[in-house]
Structure formats: structure tokens, C-alpha cells
Amino acid sequence: MTAALAQVSGPAGKWSGTYGVADTVTGEPVPVDGRFRLGSVTKAFIATVVLQMAAEDRVDLGKPVQRYLPGVLPDSYPPIPVRSLLNFTSSLPELTADDLPTTPEGIVEHRFDDHPFAELVAMAVRHDRPFKDPGTTQVYGATGYYVAGMLIEKLTGNSYQQEITKRILRPLHLRHTTAPQTDTTIPGPHSHGYIAVPQAGGGTQLVDITDQNPGAGGMISTTGDLDRFLTALFRGRLLPPSQMAELFTVPDVAYLGGTAQDPGHGRAYYSAGLMRVTLPDGVTVWGKTGSTFGYTDGMFTTRDLRRRLVYSFNPITGGGNDFALVTRLIGAAFGS
């Protein structure tokens, strides 16, 4: 890890802190208001837009997504409710290392490649589905949200980034948050992202991977803006009560491959775009983690918003969320 920043808000006020350097070459300090890539935290924004469209009667969460996107999924697939896309019970398969590069060398070489949602879904559905019946098992993945993004675009005629900007970023005045479609840079102050690439003679070399195609998890934000988004979402400024309920409804099903170490202890722990984590002292928080090359982040809050955490750090291993580490971060911020 080369850099980190965090913001904790609670009854006693707000605290922000940083660690490390924003640039390993210049030694520039980490900006407290620095921007970072959100990775899968973008899913919370996509879910919010789909739920808004449900409130507008433009989509029925209980109807099959095939009704709205004919021909996108194989004819052999069972009906997959739109709701199951959002709560990770869709049974859609995921991309593998055969589809996109996963080695440090491959990631660096292909970091500017552009893959539209339709292309990613077409690659994913070549693989076997992880379970048979939608809605009966939960497994985290991205394919359901690629399809949800396609759903937004089909029903609105706009890109999902445009809808997020129009429906969420502008109304909430999230001026430091962007949803770029093709811009590979991070605007404004930010820490650089790096990846350790093995060298032929042994050892590794840090390669700056800050500039990259935004891709499916391409939003950029700050701790302050994510805190404002989370606060507005939980206060009902973005969704009416019936759709708000989807944010806090975790399916009562098994989590595929779950272990005693995961936040659900082998049971589902994701709702529509959020995840539920119960700390050792019994306090339950809601939020979302995200990761993309060079950036790992998350946002969490108690349901009453009395205590909130937003963090970002810069791993050198290509990203990824270690739930044990995430739980420790949350526990430290929430006094567990």
C-alpha cells in the first residue's frame, strides 16, 4: 500500500486523515480531499438508478430482465427477475481469466482497452451458470450489474453514466464525483495508483496505473462526496419508502462458497447495491466496497447515520477487498 485516506463522521464531529504519499516519485503528500476510482462502489449508484426507475413504473423489479432486454441472454436461461440482478441472486456467470487479463503484466498492457457492457455480458454467458434457479442462492459478481447498466441504457436512451449524473450527482451537488465514459484520467487532486509487475531478473517494479479506461466500475469520487451520497440515500432523498426497503432487504438464502470469515457467515449479506456487516459487538452497518487496479475503497454507515466511514487506499497487488481487513477498518471507525 502506497497511500490511504479516510473520513469518519459521528456524534463527536468529523475526522479526516491520510497515510503515505500520493506520488512515489515526488513524495507529494496524500491530499485529504483527493479523488479516487470507485470500482464496485459504482454498483450502489447503478442500483439507485434502477430503483428510481422502478418507482417511476418504468421497470418492474419482479419481471424477468429478458422482457426488457430480449436477446441479450441465451434462450436457454430461465426468467431472471430484475431484482435478482441487484441483490446478486441472478445465477449469471462471471468473467474468467480466459476473458480478460488478470496478471500484472496483462493488466498494464491492456489498461486502456474498452469493453462495453454488451461485450462483457456476451463473454460471461459463454460460461456455466453457478447455480440453477435465480433467487435461491447469492454469489457476488459483476455480470448482473453489467445487465442492469444495459437495462438503464435501453429504457432511458442514455448511458448509465449520464443517468447517474442527472439523477444523483447534480441534484446532490456532488461536484467532485464524475462518471466518465472514456476519459482515462482522474481530474483534480488524487493519489496515484500502482501495480507491482514481476521483473525477469527477480523482484518487482511499481508501474503507475493511475490512467486507465474507466470501464464498468469507472466512477471517481472523494470521501466527502461519498459521505454526502450515503447520507442522502439513507435519508430518503433519492428513493421513496417502497424502493428504500430494497436497500435493506437481504435475501434469506445461502451465500455460494460462503465461509465463517465472510460478513454473512455463509448466508447472504448483500441487498440491492449494498452489503450488511455485523460487527463483533452486534452493531450492524451498511455500505459497499469497491476495487479496481491501484485503488480499493469503501463507504459504510449505521442505518441511523450516527456514525459513518469512507476510506480509500492504494494497494500494489491489483486491488481486491480483504474482508478481514475491511471488518477491522469498520470496527476501528465504529468503536467495535
Short mmCIF file of C-alpha atoms in Angstrom, two decimals, residues 10-204:
data_model
loop_
_atom_site.label_atom_id
_atom_site.label_comp_id
_atom_site.label_asym_id
_atom_site.label_seq_id
_atom_site.Cartn_x
_atom_site.Cartn_y
_atom_site.Cartn_z
CA GLY A 10 -20.15 10.67 14.15
CA PRO A 11 -21.78 12.36 17.13
CA ALA A 12 -18.47 13.99 18.09
CA GLY A 13 -17.95 15.51 14.65
CA LYS A 14 -15.86 14.62 11.62
CA TRP A 15 -12.27 13.37 11.35
CA SER A 16 -10.17 13.02 8.20
CA GLY A 17 -6.71 11.50 7.95
CA THR A 18 -4.14 10.34 5.42
CA TYR A 19 -1.19 7.98 5.24
CA GLY A 20 1.70 7.55 2.81
CA VAL A 21 2.45 9.56 -0.30
CA ALA A 22 0.32 10.45 -3.31
CA ASP A 23 3.24 10.05 -5.72
CA THR A 24 6.15 7.69 -5.03
CA VAL A 25 8.42 9.69 -7.36
CA THR A 26 7.86 13.19 -6.00
CA GLY A 27 6.88 12.24 -2.44
CA GLU A 28 3.86 14.54 -2.69
CA PRO A 29 1.59 14.11 0.37
CA VAL A 30 -1.81 12.47 0.10
CA PRO A 31 -4.49 15.15 -0.37
CA VAL A 32 -7.25 14.91 2.23
CA ASP A 33 -9.79 15.80 -0.47
CA GLY A 34 -8.16 13.53 -3.04
CA ARG A 35 -10.22 11.75 -5.67
CA PHE A 36 -10.06 8.01 -6.28
CA ARG A 37 -11.54 5.35 -8.54
CA LEU A 38 -14.61 3.67 -7.03
CA GLY A 39 -14.59 0.26 -8.66
CA SER A 40 -17.64 -1.65 -7.45
CA VAL A 41 -18.91 1.17 -5.23
CA THR A 42 -20.36 2.23 -8.59
CA LYS A 43 -22.87 -0.61 -8.11
CA ALA A 44 -24.61 1.39 -5.35
CA PHE A 45 -25.21 4.21 -7.84
CA ILE A 46 -26.44 1.85 -10.57
CA ALA A 47 -28.80 0.15 -8.11
CA THR A 48 -30.17 3.52 -7.03
CA VAL A 49 -30.94 4.49 -10.62
CA VAL A 50 -32.73 1.17 -11.30
CA LEU A 51 -34.75 1.58 -8.08
CA GLN A 52 -35.68 5.13 -9.15
CA MET A 53 -36.88 3.75 -12.46
CA ALA A 54 -38.95 1.16 -10.56
CA ALA A 55 -40.54 4.00 -8.56
CA GLU A 56 -41.37 5.67 -11.88
CA ASP A 57 -43.04 2.44 -13.12
CA ARG A 58 -40.51 2.19 -15.94
CA VAL A 59 -39.35 -1.21 -14.76
CA ASP A 60 -40.91 -3.92 -12.58
CA LEU A 61 -38.34 -5.50 -10.25
CA GLY A 62 -40.27 -8.76 -10.23
CA LYS A 63 -40.43 -9.14 -14.01
CA PRO A 64 -37.76 -11.02 -15.99
CA VAL A 65 -34.97 -8.87 -17.34
CA GLN A 66 -35.44 -10.77 -20.63
CA ARG A 67 -38.71 -8.85 -21.04
CA TYR A 68 -36.79 -5.59 -21.26
CA LEU A 69 -33.63 -6.85 -22.97
CA PRO A 70 -34.69 -9.57 -25.41
CA GLY A 71 -31.83 -11.45 -26.99
CA VAL A 72 -29.15 -10.33 -24.53
CA LEU A 73 -29.18 -13.59 -22.53
CA PRO A 74 -29.25 -17.10 -24.03
CA ASP A 75 -32.71 -18.54 -24.76
CA SER A 76 -31.87 -21.49 -22.52
CA TYR A 77 -31.76 -19.27 -19.42
CA PRO A 78 -34.71 -19.26 -17.01
CA PRO A 79 -36.57 -15.98 -16.35
CA ILE A 80 -34.28 -13.78 -14.25
CA PRO A 81 -36.10 -11.10 -12.21
CA VAL A 82 -34.64 -7.60 -12.37
CA ARG A 83 -34.47 -7.60 -8.57
CA SER A 84 -32.09 -10.56 -8.65
CA LEU A 85 -29.62 -8.54 -10.73
CA LEU A 86 -29.37 -6.02 -7.91
CA ASN A 87 -29.13 -8.44 -4.97
CA PHE A 88 -26.67 -10.87 -6.59
CA THR A 89 -29.04 -13.83 -6.85
CA SER A 90 -29.34 -13.80 -10.67
CA SER A 91 -27.37 -17.03 -11.31
CA LEU A 92 -25.49 -15.25 -14.12
CA PRO A 93 -21.93 -16.49 -14.71
CA GLU A 94 -18.86 -14.30 -14.31
CA LEU A 95 -15.88 -13.47 -16.48
CA THR A 96 -12.74 -15.55 -16.01
CA ALA A 97 -9.03 -15.13 -16.63
CA ASP A 98 -9.66 -16.53 -20.10
CA ASP A 99 -11.77 -13.47 -20.93
CA LEU A 100 -9.77 -10.55 -19.52
CA PRO A 101 -6.15 -10.28 -18.32
CA THR A 102 -5.55 -10.84 -14.61
CA THR A 103 -1.74 -10.92 -14.41
CA PRO A 104 0.07 -7.66 -13.56
CA GLU A 105 1.74 -7.64 -16.99
CA GLY A 106 -1.57 -8.18 -18.78
CA ILE A 107 -3.35 -5.56 -16.71
CA VAL A 108 -0.72 -2.94 -17.53
CA GLU A 109 -0.71 -3.80 -21.23
CA HIS A 110 -4.49 -3.72 -21.59
CA ARG A 111 -5.44 -0.99 -19.10
CA PHE A 112 -6.77 1.29 -21.87
CA ASP A 113 -8.92 -1.38 -23.54
CA ASP A 114 -12.61 -0.52 -23.79
CA HIS A 115 -15.22 -3.23 -23.16
CA PRO A 116 -18.89 -2.17 -23.46
CA PHE A 117 -21.42 -3.89 -21.19
CA ALA A 118 -22.84 -5.91 -24.09
CA GLU A 119 -19.40 -7.33 -24.87
CA LEU A 120 -18.74 -8.24 -21.24
CA VAL A 121 -22.10 -9.97 -20.89
CA ALA A 122 -21.60 -11.87 -24.14
CA MET A 123 -18.25 -13.17 -22.86
CA ALA A 124 -19.65 -14.08 -19.43
CA VAL A 125 -22.62 -16.12 -20.68
CA ARG A 126 -20.29 -18.48 -22.51
CA HIS A 127 -19.54 -19.97 -19.08
CA ASP A 128 -21.72 -22.22 -16.94
CA ARG A 129 -24.12 -20.57 -14.51
CA PRO A 130 -23.04 -21.01 -10.86
CA PHE A 131 -26.45 -22.32 -9.71
CA LYS A 132 -29.73 -23.35 -11.33
CA ASP A 133 -32.62 -21.24 -10.02
CA PRO A 134 -32.42 -17.42 -9.80
CA GLY A 135 -33.26 -16.07 -6.36
CA THR A 136 -32.28 -19.22 -4.47
CA THR A 137 -28.58 -18.52 -3.81
CA GLN A 138 -26.41 -15.42 -3.55
CA VAL A 139 -22.95 -15.01 -5.05
CA TYR A 140 -21.17 -11.72 -5.57
CA GLY A 141 -20.29 -10.74 -9.11
CA ALA A 142 -20.35 -8.09 -11.78
CA THR A 143 -22.36 -9.60 -14.64
CA GLY A 144 -25.72 -8.77 -13.08
CA TYR A 145 -24.71 -5.13 -12.90
CA TYR A 146 -23.50 -5.12 -16.49
CA VAL A 147 -27.01 -6.22 -17.41
CA ALA A 148 -28.53 -3.63 -15.05
CA GLY A 149 -26.45 -0.96 -16.79
CA MET A 150 -27.73 -2.16 -20.15
CA LEU A 151 -31.27 -2.01 -18.76
CA ILE A 152 -30.81 1.65 -17.75
CA GLU A 153 -29.47 2.49 -21.19
CA LYS A 154 -32.24 0.63 -23.05
CA LEU A 155 -35.09 2.23 -21.09
CA THR A 156 -33.71 5.77 -20.95
CA GLY A 157 -31.83 6.11 -24.21
CA ASN A 158 -28.87 7.50 -22.26
CA SER A 159 -25.67 5.94 -20.95
CA TYR A 160 -25.78 4.78 -17.36
CA GLN A 161 -23.15 7.43 -16.60
CA GLN A 162 -25.44 10.16 -17.94
CA GLU A 163 -28.36 8.89 -15.86
CA ILE A 164 -26.23 8.74 -12.69
CA THR A 165 -25.06 12.30 -13.33
CA LYS A 166 -28.57 13.61 -14.00
CA ARG A 167 -30.35 11.74 -11.22
CA ILE A 168 -27.76 11.72 -8.42
CA LEU A 169 -24.62 13.79 -8.92
CA ARG A 170 -26.27 17.06 -9.98
CA PRO A 171 -29.22 17.03 -7.52
CA LEU A 172 -26.87 16.29 -4.60
CA HIS A 173 -24.21 18.76 -5.83
CA LEU A 174 -21.52 16.08 -5.79
CA ARG A 175 -19.10 18.34 -7.62
CA HIS A 176 -16.04 16.15 -7.06
CA THR A 177 -17.72 12.98 -8.35
CA THR A 178 -17.68 12.01 -12.01
CA ALA A 179 -18.91 9.09 -14.09
CA PRO A 180 -16.60 9.23 -17.11
CA GLN A 181 -17.34 7.18 -20.18
CA THR A 182 -13.95 7.25 -21.92
CA ASP A 183 -11.71 9.75 -20.07
CA THR A 184 -8.76 7.76 -18.72
CA THR A 185 -7.51 10.42 -16.27
CA ILE A 186 -8.51 11.41 -12.74
CA PRO A 187 -9.37 15.13 -12.56
CA GLY A 188 -8.27 17.19 -9.58
CA PRO A 189 -6.03 16.20 -6.66
CA HIS A 190 -5.52 12.46 -6.22
CA SER A 191 -3.11 9.74 -5.17
CA HIS A 192 -1.51 7.66 -7.87
CA GLY A 193 -2.40 4.01 -8.28
CA TYR A 194 0.33 1.42 -8.79
CA ILE A 195 0.71 -2.25 -9.56
CA ALA A 196 3.76 -4.40 -8.83
CA VAL A 197 4.96 -6.08 -12.02
CA PRO A 198 7.42 -9.02 -11.69
CA GLN A 199 10.79 -8.48 -13.38
CA ALA A 200 12.74 -11.04 -15.37
CA GLY A 201 15.74 -10.84 -13.06
CA GLY A 202 13.65 -11.17 -9.93
CA GLY A 203 11.82 -8.66 -7.77
CA THR A 204 9.08 -6.31 -8.91
#
